[in-house]
CSV table of C-alpha atoms in Angstrom, one decimal:
chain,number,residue,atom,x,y,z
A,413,UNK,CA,-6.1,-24.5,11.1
A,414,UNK,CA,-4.5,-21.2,11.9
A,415,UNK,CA,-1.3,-20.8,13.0
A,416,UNK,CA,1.0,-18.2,13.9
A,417,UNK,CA,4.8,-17.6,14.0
A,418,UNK,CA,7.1,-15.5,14.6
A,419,UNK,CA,10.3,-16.8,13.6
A,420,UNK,CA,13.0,-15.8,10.9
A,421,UNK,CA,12.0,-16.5,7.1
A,422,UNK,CA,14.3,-20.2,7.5
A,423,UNK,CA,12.8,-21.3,10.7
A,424,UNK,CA,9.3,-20.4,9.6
A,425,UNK,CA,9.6,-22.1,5.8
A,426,UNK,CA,10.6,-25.5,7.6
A,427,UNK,CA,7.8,-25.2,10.4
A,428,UNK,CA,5.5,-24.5,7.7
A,429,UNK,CA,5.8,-27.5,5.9
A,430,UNK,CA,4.7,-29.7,8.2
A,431,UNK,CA,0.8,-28.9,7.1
A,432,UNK,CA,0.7,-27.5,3.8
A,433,UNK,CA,-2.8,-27.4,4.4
A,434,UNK,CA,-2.7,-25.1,7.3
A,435,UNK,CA,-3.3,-21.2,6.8
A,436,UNK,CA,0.3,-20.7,8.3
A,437,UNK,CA,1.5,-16.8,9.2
A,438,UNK,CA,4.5,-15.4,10.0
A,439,UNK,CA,4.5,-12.1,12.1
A,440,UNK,CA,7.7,-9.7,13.2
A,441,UNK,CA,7.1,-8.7,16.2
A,442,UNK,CA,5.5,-10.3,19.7
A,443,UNK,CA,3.1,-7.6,19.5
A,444,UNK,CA,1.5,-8.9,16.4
A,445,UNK,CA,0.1,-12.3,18.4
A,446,UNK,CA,-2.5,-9.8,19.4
A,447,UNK,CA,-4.3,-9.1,15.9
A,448,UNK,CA,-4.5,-13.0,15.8
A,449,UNK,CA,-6.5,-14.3,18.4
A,450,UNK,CA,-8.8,-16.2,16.1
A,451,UNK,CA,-5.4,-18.5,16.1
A,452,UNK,CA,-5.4,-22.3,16.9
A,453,UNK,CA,-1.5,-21.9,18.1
A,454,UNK,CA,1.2,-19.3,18.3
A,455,UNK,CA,4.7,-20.2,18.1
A,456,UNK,CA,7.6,-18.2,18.7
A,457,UNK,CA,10.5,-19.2,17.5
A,458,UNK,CA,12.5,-16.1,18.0
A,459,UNK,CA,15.6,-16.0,19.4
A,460,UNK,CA,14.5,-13.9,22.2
A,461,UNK,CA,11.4,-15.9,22.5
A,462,UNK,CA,11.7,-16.8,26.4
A,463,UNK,CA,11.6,-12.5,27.2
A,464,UNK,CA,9.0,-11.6,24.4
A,465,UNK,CA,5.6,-10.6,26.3
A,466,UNK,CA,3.3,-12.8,25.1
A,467,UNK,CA,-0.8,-11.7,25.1
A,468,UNK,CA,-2.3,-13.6,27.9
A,469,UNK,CA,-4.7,-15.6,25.7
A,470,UNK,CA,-6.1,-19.5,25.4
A,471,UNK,CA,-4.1,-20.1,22.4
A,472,UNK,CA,-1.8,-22.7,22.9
A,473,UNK,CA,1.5,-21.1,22.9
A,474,UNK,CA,5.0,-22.7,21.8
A,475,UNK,CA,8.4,-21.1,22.4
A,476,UNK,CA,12.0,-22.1,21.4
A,477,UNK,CA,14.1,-22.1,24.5
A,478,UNK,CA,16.9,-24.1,24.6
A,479,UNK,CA,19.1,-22.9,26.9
A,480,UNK,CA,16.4,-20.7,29.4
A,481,UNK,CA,13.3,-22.6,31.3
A,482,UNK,CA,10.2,-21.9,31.6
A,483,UNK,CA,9.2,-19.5,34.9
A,484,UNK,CA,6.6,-20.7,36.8
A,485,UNK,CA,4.8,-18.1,35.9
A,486,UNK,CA,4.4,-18.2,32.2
A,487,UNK,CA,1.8,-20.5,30.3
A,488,UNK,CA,4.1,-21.9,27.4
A,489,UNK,CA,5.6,-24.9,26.4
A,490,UNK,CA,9.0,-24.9,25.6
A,491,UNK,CA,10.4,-26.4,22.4
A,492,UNK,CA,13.9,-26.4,20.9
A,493,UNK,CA,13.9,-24.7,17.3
A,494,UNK,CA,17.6,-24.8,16.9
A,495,UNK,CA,18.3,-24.8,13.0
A,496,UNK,CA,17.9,-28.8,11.9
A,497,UNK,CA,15.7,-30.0,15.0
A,498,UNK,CA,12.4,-28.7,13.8
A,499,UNK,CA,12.3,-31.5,11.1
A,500,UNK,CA,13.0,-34.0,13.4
A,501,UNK,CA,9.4,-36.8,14.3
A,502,UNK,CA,10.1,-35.7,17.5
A,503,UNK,CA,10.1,-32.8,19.5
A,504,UNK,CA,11.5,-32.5,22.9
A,505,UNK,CA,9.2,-30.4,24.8
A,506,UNK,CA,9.2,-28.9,28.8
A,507,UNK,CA,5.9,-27.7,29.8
A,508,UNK,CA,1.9,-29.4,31.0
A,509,UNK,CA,0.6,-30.2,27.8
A,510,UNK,CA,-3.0,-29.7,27.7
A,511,UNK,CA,-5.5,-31.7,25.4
A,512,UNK,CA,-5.4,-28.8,23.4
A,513,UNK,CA,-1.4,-28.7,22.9
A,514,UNK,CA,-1.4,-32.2,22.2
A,515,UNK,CA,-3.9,-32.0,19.6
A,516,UNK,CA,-1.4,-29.1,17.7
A,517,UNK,CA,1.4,-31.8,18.2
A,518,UNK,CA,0.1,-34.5,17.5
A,519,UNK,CA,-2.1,-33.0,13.6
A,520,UNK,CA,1.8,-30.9,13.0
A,521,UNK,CA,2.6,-35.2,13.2
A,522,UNK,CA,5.4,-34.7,15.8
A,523,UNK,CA,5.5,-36.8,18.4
A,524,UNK,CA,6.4,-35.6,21.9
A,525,UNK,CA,9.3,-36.7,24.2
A,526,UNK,CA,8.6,-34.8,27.4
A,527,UNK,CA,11.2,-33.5,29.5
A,528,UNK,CA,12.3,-31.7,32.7
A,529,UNK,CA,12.1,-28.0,32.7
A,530,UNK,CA,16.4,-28.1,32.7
A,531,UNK,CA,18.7,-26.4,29.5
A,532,UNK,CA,19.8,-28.0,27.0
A,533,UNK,CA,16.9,-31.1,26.5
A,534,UNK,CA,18.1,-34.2,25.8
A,535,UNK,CA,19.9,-34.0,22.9
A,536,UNK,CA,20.7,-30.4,22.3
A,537,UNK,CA,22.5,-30.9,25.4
A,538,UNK,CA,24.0,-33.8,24.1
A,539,UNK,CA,24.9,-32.4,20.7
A,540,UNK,CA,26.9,-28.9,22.6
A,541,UNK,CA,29.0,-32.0,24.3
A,542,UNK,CA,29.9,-33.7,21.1
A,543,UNK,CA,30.5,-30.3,19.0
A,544,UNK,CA,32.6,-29.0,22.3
A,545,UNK,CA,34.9,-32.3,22.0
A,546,UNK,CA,35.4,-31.9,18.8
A,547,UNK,CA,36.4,-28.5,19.4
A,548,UNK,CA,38.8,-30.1,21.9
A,549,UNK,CA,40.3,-32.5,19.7
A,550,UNK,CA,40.7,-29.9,16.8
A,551,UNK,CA,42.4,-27.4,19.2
A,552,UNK,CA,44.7,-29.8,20.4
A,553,UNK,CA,45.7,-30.7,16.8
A,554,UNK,CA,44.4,-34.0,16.7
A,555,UNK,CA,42.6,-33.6,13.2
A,556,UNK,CA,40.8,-31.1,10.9
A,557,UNK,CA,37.3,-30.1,11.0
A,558,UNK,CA,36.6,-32.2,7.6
A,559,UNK,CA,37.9,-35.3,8.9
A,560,UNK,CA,36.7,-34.8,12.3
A,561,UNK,CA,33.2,-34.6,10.6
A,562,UNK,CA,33.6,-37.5,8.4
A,563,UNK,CA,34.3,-39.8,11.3
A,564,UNK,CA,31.3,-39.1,13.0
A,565,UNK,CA,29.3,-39.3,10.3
A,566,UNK,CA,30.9,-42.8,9.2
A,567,UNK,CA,31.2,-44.1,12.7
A,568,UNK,CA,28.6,-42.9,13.8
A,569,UNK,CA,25.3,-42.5,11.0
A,570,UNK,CA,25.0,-39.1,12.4
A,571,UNK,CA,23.4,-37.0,9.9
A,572,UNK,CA,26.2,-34.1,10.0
A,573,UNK,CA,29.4,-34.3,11.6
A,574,UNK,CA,29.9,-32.2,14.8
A,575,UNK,CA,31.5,-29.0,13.2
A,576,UNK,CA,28.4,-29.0,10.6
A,577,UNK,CA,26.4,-29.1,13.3
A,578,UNK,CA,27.9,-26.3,15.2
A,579,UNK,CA,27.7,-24.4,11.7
A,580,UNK,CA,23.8,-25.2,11.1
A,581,UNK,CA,22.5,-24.7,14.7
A,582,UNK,CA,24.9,-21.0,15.1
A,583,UNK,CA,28.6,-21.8,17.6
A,584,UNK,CA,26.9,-19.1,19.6
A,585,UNK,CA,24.1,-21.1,20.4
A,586,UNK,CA,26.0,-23.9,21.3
A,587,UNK,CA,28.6,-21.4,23.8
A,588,UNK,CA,25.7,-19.9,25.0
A,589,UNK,CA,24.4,-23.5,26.3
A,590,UNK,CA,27.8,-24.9,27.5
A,591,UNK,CA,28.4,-21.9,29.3
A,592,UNK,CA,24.7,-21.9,31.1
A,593,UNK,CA,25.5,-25.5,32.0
A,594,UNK,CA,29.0,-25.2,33.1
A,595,UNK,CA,27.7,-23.0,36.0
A,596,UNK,CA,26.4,-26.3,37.5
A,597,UNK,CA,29.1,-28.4,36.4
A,598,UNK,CA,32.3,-27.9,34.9
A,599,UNK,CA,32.8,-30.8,32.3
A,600,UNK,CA,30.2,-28.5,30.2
A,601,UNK,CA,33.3,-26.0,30.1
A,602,UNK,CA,33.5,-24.6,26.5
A,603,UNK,CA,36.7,-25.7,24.9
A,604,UNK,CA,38.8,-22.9,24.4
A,605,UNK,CA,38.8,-23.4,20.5
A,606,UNK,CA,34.7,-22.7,20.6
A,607,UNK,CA,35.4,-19.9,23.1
A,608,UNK,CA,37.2,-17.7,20.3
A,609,UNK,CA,35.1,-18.8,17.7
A,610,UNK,CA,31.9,-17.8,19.4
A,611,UNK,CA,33.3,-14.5,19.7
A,612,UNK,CA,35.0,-14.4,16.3
């Protein structure tokens, strides 16, 4: 199996290890998708992904969008590549999965949750939320960042605490999504904390 990314050298080590076996490679530009058409999937995983013009092709194509959706116009499915959710059994995906798709899915051993073509996912979305309280709570001086994160993590079982999250998946990222859903409804208002860190 052939398949094709374009992704940063961190994003495209960790998808790669979920078949050793496959011929994996990693391209730099959109424009390289082209000169591999012999492909069984393209993914893109850039940060840009959702603007990138894709080759109109067969190949299945994958693209990390977390906080855009899908047109109805383009042929993708949309999957969230944030920094610590491409490990994950699961992938949230928005998008008709074809036989094909599914067949990528389900030999990269991922099964699918599917959802609607919104921002943010499932848990992404829920993730910003915690990260942006905790941004609350630390603006308002109700603890540090370290102790905010260990009682999560202890309460919780979360895997990182909410400010380690925000540092894996990029505070932009997270802004970028609050501030995309806060135009619909304002309890996904950034905290003012994360506002000046996002810009820091």
């Amino acid at each position: 199996m052939k398949i094709v990314v374009l992704a940063d050298e961190v994003s495209f080590d960790t998808i790669r290890q979920l078949d050793t076996e496959a011929a994996w490679v990693r391209i730099t530009d959109e424009k390289e998708f082209a000169l591999h058409a012999d492909a069984d999937a393209w993914f893109d995983l850039s940060e840009n992904a959702m603007s990138n013009n894709h080759p109109a092709a067969a190949i299945p194509l994958f693209i990390h969008a977390v906080t855009d959706v899908l047109p109805s116009n383009k042929k993708a499915i949309r999957i969230n590549a944030w920094k610590g959710f491409l490990e994950n059994e699961s992938w949230e995906v928005a998008g008709e999965l074809n036989d094909l798709e599914k067949a990528i899915l389900s030999h990269l051993n991922k099964n699918t949750i599917i959802c609607a073509n919104e921002p943010g996912f499932i848990s992404a979305r829920i993730i910003a939320m915690i990260i942006n309280e905790a941004y609350y709570a630390k603006g308002e001086n109700v603890s540090t960042e370290a102790e905010i994160d260990t009682a999560m993590k202890l309460g919780t079982n979360y895997p990182y605490g909410p400010f380690e999250w925000a540092q894996k998946i990029g505070v932009q990222n997270i802004y970028a999504l609050l501030k995309k859903l806060s135009l619909q409804d304002s309890r996904y208002n950034p905290a003012p904390l994360l506002i000046k860190t996002a810009a820091a």
